[in-house]
C-alpha positions as CSV (number, residue, x, y, z in Angstrom):
1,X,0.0,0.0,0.0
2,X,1.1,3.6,-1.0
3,X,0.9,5.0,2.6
4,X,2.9,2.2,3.9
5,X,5.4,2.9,1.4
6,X,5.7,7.0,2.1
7,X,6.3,6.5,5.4
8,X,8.7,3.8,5.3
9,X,10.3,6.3,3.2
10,X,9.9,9.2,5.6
11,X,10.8,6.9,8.6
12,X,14.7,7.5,6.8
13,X,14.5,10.8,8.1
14,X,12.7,10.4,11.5
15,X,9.5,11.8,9.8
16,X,6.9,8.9,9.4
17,X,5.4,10.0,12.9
18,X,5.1,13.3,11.1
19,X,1.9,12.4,8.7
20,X,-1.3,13.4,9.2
21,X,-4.2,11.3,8.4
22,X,-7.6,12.0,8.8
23,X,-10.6,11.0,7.7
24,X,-11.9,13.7,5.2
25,X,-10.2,13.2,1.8
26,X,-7.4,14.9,0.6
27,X,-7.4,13.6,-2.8
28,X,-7.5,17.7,-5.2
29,X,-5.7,20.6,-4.1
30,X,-9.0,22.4,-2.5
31,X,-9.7,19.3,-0.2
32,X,-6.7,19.5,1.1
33,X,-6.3,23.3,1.5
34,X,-9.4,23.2,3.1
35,X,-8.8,20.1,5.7
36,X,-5.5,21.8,7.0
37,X,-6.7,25.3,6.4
38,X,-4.3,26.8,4.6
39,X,-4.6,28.1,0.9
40,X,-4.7,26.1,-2.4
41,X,-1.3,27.1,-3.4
42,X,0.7,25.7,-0.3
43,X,-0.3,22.5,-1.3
44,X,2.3,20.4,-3.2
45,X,0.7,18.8,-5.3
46,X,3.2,16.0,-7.3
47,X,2.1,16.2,-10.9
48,X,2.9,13.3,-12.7
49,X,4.1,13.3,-16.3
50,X,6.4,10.5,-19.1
51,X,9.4,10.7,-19.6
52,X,10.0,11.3,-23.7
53,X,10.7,7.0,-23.8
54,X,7.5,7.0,-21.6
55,X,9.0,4.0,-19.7
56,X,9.2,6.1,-16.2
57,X,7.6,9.3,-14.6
58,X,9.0,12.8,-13.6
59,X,6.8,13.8,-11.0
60,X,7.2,17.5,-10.3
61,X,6.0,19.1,-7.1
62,X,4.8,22.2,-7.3
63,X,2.3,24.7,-5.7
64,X,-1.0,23.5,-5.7
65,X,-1.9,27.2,-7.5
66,X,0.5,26.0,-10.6
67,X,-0.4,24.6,-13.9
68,X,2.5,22.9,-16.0
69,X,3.4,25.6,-18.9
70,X,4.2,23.1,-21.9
71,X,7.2,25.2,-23.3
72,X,9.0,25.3,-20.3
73,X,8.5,21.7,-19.5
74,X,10.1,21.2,-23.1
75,X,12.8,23.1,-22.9
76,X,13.5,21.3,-19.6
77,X,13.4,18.0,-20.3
78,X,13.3,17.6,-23.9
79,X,9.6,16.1,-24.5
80,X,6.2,17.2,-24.6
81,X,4.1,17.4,-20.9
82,X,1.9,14.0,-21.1
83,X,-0.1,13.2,-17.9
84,X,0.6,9.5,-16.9
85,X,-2.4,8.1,-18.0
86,X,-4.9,6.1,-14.6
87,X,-3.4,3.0,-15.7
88,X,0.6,4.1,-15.3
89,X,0.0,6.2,-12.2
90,X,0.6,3.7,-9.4
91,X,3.1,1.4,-11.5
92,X,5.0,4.4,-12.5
93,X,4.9,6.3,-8.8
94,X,4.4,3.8,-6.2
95,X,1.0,5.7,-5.8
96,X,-2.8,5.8,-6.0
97,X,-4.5,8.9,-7.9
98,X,-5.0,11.1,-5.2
99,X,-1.9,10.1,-3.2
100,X,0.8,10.2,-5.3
101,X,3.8,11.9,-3.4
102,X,7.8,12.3,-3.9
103,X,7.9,9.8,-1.0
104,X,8.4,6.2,-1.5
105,X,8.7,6.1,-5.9
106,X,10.1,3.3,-7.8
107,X,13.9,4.2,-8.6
108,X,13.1,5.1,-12.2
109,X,10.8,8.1,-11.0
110,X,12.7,11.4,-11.4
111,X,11.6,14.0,-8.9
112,X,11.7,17.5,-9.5
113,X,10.7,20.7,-7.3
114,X,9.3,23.5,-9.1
115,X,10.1,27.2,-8.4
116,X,6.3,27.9,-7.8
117,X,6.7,26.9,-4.5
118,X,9.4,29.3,-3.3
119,X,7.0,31.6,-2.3
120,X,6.6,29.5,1.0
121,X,8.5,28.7,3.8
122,X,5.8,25.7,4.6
123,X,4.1,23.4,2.1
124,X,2.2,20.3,2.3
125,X,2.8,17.5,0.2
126,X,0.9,14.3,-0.3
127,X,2.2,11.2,2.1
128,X,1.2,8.3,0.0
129,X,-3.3,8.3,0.6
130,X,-5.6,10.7,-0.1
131,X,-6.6,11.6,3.3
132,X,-2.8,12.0,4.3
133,X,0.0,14.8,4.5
134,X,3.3,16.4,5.8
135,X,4.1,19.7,6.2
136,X,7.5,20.4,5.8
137,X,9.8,23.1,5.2
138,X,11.2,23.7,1.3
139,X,14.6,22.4,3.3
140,X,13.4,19.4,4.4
141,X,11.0,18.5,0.9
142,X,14.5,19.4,-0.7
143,X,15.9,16.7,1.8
144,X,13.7,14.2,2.0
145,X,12.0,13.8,-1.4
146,X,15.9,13.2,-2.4
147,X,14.6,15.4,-5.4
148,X,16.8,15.9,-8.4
149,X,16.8,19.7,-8.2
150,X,14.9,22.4,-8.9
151,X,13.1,23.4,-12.2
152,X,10.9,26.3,-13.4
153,X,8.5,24.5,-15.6
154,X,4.7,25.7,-14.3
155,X,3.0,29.1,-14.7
156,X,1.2,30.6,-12.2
């Protein structure tokens, strides 16, 4: 199971005590905003995309405000922005739709953070379900997701 997965990967860092379940969904950006009341845009959402060979993912977190601007995705990585279709998302992440996270993915997932979330010092990712969450500083996200670096590839 997804959650088991996230914290097992979290636990690496002293974290998987840190995830906070409940039992109103958390599955969209606006569930989740509103169950932690905060805004829409500190939620990290990890949006999932294909690689150009489309045998892996590149899951890029980024403010839950943020839509993926196709250009700069391309000039990025070299290949249009495709959504992992239902059937890849949980083969290709570790993941459920509605859980997917930069906790706990398969080896060939690439993780990026975007820029959009800068604008925080707190953000709250997914933790593997959709009724669960983190919040973590940009440090620690940087830290723990063990993410490749950091891209600019969304709009606002």
């Amino acid at each position: 199971m997804s959650i088991e997965l996230a914290r097992a990967h979290l636990d690496r860092f002293g974290r998987g005590g840190d995830i906070i379940e409940s039992v109103e969904s958390k599955a969209t950006v606006e569930l989740a905003a509103a169950a932690l009341g905060v805004t829409p845009a500190e939620i990290a959402k990890t949006i999932s995309l294909y690689t150009e060979d489309r045998t892996a993912a590149i899951l890029i977190v980024a403010s839950g405000d943020a839509k993926v601007a196709n250009a700069k995705f391309k000039a990025q990585f070299g290949t249009k922005a495709r959504m992992l279709a239902a059937e890849d998302v949980e083969p290709m992440t570790g993941h459920s739709i509605g859980g997917v996270c930069p906790f706990g993915n398969p080896s060939s997932a690439q993780i990026w953070l975007d820029a959009s979330l800068k604008r925080f010092d707190m953000v709250y990712p997914a933790a593997g379900g959709a009724n669960t969450t983190i919040a973590l500083s940009l440090g620690d996200l940087e830290a723990i997701s063990e993410a490749q670096g950091w891209v600019d590839v969304t709009k606002l």
